[in-house]
Coordinates of C-alpha atoms in Angstrom, one line a residue:
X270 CA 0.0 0.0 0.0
X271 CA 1.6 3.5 -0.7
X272 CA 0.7 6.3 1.5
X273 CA 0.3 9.8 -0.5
X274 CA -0.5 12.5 1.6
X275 CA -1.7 16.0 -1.5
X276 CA -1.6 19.0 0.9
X277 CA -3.6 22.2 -0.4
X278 CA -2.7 24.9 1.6
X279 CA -5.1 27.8 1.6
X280 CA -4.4 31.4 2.5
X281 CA -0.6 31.6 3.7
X282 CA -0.3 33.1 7.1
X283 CA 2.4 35.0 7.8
X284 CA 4.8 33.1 10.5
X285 CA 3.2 29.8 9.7
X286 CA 4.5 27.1 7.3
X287 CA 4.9 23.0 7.4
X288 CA 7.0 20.4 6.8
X289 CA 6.0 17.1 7.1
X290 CA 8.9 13.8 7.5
X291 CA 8.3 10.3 7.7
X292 CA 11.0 8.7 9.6
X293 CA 10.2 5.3 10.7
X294 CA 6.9 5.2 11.0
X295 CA 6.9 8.6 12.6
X296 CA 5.5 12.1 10.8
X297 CA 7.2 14.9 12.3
X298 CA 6.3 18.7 11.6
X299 CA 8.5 21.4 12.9
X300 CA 6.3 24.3 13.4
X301 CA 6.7 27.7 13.7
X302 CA 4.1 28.5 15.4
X303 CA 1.3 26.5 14.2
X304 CA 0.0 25.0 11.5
X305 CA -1.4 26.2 8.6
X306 CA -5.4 25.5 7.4
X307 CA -3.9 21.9 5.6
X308 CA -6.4 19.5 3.5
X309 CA -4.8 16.0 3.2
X310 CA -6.3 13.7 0.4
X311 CA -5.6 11.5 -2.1
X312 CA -4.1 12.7 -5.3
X313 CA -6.1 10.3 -7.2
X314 CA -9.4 8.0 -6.5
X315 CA -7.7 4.7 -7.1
X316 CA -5.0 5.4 -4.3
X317 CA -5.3 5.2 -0.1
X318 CA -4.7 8.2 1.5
X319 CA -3.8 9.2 5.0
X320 CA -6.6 11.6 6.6
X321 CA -4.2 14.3 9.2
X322 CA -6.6 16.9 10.1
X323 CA -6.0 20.0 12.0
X324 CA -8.5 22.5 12.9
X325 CA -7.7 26.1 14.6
X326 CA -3.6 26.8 14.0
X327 CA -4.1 28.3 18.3
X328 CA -5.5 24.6 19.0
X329 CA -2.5 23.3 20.0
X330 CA -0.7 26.1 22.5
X331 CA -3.5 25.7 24.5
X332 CA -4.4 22.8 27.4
X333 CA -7.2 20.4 26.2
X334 CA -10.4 21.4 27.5
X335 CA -10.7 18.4 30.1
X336 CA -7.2 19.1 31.2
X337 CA -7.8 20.4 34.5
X338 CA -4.2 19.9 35.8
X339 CA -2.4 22.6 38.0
X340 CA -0.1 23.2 34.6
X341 CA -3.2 23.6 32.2
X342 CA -4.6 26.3 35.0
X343 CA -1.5 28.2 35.2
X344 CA -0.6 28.1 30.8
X345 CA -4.3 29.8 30.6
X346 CA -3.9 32.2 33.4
X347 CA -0.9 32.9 32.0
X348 CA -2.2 33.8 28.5
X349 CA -5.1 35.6 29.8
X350 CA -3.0 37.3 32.0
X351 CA -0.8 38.3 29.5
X352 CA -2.0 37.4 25.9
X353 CA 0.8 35.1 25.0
X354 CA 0.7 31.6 24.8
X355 CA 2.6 29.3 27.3
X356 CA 4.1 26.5 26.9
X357 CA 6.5 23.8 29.0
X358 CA 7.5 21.5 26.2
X359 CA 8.2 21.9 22.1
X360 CA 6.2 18.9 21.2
X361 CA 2.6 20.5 20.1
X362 CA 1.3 17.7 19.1
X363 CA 1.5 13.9 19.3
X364 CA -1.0 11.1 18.9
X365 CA -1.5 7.9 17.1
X366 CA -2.4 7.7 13.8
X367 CA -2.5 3.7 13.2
X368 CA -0.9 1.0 11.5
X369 CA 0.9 0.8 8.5
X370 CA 1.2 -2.2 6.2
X371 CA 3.7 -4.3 8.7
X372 CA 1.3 -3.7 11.2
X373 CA 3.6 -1.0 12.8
X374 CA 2.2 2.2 14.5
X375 CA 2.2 5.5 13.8
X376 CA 2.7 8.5 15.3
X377 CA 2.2 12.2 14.1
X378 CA 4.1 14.8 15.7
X379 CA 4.6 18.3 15.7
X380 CA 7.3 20.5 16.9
X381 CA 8.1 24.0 18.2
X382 CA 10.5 25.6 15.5
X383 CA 11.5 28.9 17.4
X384 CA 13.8 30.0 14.8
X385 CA 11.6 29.9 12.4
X386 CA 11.9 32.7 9.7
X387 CA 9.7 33.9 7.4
X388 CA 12.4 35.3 5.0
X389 CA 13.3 31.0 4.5
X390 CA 11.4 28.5 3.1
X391 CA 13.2 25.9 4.9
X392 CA 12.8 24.8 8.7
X393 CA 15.4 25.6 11.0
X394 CA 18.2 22.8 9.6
X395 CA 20.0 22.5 13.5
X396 CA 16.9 22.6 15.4
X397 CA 17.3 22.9 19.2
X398 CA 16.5 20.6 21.6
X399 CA 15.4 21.1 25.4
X400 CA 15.2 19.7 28.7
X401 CA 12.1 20.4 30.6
X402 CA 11.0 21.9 34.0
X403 CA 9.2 18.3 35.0
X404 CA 7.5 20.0 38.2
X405 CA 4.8 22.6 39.3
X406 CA 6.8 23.8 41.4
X407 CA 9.5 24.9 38.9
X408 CA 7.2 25.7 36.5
X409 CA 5.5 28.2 38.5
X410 CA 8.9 29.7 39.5
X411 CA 9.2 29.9 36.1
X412 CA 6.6 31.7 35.2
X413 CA 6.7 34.1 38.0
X414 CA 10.0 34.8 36.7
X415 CA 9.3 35.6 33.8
X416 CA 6.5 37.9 34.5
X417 CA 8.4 40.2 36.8
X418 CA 12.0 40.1 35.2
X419 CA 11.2 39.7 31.9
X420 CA 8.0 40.6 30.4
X421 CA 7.8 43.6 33.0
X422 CA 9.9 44.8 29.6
X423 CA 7.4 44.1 26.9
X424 CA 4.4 46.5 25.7
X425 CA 1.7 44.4 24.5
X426 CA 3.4 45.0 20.6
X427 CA 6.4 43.4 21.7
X428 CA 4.6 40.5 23.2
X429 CA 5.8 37.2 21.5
X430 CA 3.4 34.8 20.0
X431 CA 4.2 32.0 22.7
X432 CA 7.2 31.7 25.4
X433 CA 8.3 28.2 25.5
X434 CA 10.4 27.8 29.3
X435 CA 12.7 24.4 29.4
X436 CA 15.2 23.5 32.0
X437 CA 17.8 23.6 29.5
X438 CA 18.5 24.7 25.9
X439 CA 21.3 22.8 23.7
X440 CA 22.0 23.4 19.8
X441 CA 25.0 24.1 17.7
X442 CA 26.5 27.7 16.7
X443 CA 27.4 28.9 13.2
X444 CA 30.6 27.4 13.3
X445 CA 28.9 23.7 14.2
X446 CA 30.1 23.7 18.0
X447 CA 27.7 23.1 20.7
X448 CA 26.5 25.4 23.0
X449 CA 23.5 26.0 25.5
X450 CA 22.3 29.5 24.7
X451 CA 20.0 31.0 28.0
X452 CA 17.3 31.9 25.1
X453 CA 16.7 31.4 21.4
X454 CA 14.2 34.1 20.2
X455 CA 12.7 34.0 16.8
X456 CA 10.2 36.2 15.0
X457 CA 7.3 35.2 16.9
X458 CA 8.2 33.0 19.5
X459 CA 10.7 32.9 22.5
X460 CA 12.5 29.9 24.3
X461 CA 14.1 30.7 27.9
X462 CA 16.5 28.4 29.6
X463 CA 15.1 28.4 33.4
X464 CA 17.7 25.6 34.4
X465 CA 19.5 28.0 37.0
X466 CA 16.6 30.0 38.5
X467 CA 16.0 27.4 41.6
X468 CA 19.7 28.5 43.0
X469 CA 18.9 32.1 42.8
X470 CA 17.5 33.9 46.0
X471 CA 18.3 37.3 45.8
X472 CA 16.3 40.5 43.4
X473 CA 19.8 40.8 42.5
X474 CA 20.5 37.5 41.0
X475 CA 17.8 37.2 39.5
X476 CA 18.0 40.3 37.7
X477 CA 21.5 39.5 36.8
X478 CA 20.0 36.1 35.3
X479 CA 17.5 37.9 33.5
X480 CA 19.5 40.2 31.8
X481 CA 21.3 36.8 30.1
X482 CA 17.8 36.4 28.5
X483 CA 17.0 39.8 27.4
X484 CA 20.2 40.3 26.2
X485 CA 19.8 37.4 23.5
X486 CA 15.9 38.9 23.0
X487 CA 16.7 42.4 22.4
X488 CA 19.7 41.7 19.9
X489 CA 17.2 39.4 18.1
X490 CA 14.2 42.9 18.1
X491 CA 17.0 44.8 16.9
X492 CA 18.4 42.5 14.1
X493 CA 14.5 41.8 13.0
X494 CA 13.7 45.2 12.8
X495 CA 16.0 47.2 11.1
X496 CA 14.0 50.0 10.1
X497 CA 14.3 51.2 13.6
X498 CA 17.8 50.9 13.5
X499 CA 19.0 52.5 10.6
X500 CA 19.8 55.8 12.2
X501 CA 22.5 53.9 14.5
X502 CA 23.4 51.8 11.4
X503 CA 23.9 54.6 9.9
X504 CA 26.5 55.9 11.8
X505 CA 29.1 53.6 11.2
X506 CA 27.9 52.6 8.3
X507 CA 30.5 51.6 5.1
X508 CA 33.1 50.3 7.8
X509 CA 31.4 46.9 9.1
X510 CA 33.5 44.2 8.5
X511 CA 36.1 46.2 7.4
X512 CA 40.0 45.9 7.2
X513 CA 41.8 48.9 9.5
X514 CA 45.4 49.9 10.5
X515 CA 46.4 50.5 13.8
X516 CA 48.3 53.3 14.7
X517 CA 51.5 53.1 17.1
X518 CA 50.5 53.8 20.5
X519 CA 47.2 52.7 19.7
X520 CA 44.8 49.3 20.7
X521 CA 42.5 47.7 18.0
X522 CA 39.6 48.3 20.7
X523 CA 40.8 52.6 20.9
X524 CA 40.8 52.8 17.2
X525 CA 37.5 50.6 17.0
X526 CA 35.8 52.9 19.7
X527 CA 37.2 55.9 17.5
X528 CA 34.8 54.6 14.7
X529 CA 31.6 54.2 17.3
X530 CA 32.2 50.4 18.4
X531 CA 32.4 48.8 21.5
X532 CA 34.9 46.7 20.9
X533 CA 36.7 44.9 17.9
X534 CA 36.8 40.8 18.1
X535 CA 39.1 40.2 15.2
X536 CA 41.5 41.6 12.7
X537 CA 38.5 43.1 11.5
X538 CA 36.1 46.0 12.4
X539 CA 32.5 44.0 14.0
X540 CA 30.2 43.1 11.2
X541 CA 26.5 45.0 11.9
X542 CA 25.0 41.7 13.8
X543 CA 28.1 41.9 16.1
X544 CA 27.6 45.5 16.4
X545 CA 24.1 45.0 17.4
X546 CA 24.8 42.5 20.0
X547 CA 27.9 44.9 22.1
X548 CA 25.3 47.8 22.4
X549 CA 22.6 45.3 23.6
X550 CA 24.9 44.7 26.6
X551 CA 25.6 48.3 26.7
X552 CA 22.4 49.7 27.2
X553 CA 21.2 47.1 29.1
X554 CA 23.9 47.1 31.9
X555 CA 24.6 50.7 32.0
X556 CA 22.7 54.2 32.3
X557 CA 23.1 56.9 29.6
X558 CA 24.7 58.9 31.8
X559 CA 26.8 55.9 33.0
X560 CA 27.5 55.2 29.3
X561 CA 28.3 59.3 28.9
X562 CA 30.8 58.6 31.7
X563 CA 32.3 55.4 30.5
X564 CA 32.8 56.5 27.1
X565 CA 33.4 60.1 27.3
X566 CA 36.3 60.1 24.8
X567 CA 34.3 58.4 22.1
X568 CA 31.2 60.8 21.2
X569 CA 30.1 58.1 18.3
X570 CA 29.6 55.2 21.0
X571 CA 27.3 57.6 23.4
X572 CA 25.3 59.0 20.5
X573 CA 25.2 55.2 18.7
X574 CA 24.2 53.9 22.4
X575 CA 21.2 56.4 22.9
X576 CA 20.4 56.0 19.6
X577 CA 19.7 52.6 19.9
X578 CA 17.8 52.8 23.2
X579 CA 15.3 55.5 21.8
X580 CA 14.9 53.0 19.2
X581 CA 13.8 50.1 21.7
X582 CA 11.8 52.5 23.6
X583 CA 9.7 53.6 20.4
X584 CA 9.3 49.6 19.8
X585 CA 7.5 49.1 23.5
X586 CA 10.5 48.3 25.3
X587 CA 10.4 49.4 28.6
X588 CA 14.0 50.0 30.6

């Protein structure tokens, strides 16, 4: 018997697309944020087909209606709390689909893709994968986390789609070496690594931990969003990435700050995305008059580093 599954998508919605896998006797989509409206049926009348149907995309980031569970109460408090979704694991869906033809079963699954783009057409090709807060109890730390140190940033426009909150995070950089990021943010939804909040005790700590997260969330605002930026790209604009000579009695970093940038990590002036990332930590760790102080002799880096917090502050963010 062959399986053909015809999928005719209707109207595309903006951060949603599909990908469907079958990988021993298991169908796997990685999600954005949830499906699309998808019609599975057979391309012709002579040939079995497999029947997946999936109603309202929001279905699936919410509890089941006769899950009554102290997790179910707190994910919908949460989202009417705050009108994003909540969720405590990346696996939106899984259920039994049958048998196939040796009898074996199978299982459709879909998965949280937080870096999910809209620009690619592709999932995310080294997808992340989490470890999970397994207890109320750490799940509501979690959550009461997040709402004090971390959403007590967001306006409702900066509000992601969903917040996805794991024990850990693991994936791969750019260069293919592993690492275990404290958030992955994508366009509409966020993932925070929570593994280390049960050791903290202090408004202090906490805050310090926080500012790991929003660090990684605001260089991602800033990087989507460049239209709000391009007054502080602007000003160093034409020397990103570029080669540059070092005077004698000089550093790379003194002639990099000389140009507006925080630092230089190579042999080469910071590319935009690096850029980005050094001013994050700036404005987030420092005042603007601390920043006036710090960098007094470099007038590009203080006008660069309140250019980029009025920039955050016209998107909703709120320092």
């Amino acid at each position: 018997m062959v399986l053909t599954i015809c999928m005719i998508i209707g109207l595309s919605i903006l951060f949603f697309k599909e990908s469907i896998k079958m990988r021993k006797h298991i169908f796997t989509i990685i999600l954005p944020l949830a499906v699309m409206g998808m019609l599975a049926t057979s391309c012709s009348k002579d040939e079995d087909y497999l029947d997946v149907e999936l109603s309202d995309p929001t279905d699936n980031f919410i509890p089941k209606a006769d899950d009554d569970s102290e997790t179910a109460q707190l994910r919908n408090q949460f989202k009417e709390e705050t009108g994003s979704y909540l969720l405590f694991n990346d696996t939106i869906q899984h259920y039994l689909l049958g048998k196939d033809v040796n009898g074996e079963l199978l299982y459709f699954n879909e998965l949280l893709d937080v870096e999910y783009s809209t620009t690619s057409a592709n999932p995310t090709t080294k997808p992340y994968t989490y470890t999970y807060l397994k207890t109320f109890e750490r799940q509501s730390q979690a959550v009461e986390f997040l709402k004090e140190y971390i959403i007590s940033h967001f306006t409702r426009s900066l509000a992601p789609f969903s917040y996805l909150l794991v024990n850990t995070i693991s994936g791969k950089d750019e260069w293919g070496n592993n690492t275990k990021p404290y958030a992955v943010a994508g366009e509409r939804s966020i993932a925070l690594a929570m593994g280390e909040l049960n050791k903290l005790t202090t408004a202090a700590s906490k805050k310090k931990f926080a500012n790991k997260h929003l660090l990684i969330i605001v260089g991602k605002i800033a990087s989507d969003h460049s239209s709000y930026f391009s007054d502080f790209k602007s000003v160093s604009n034409g020397r990103y990435g570029t080669n540059f000579s070092i005077p004698d009695g000089m550093t790379k970093d003194q002639v990099g700050r000389e140009y507006g940038f925080i630092s230089v990590p190579g042999v080469y002036l910071p590319t935009y995305e690096q850029d980005i990332k050094a001013f994050a930590s700036v404005i987030l760790t420092y005042t603007d008059s601390q920043i006036e102080a710090k960098y007094a002799d470099y007038p590009l880096i203080v006008k660069k580093a309140k250019i980029f917090r009025e920039a955050l502050i016209n998107m909703g963010y709120i320092f």
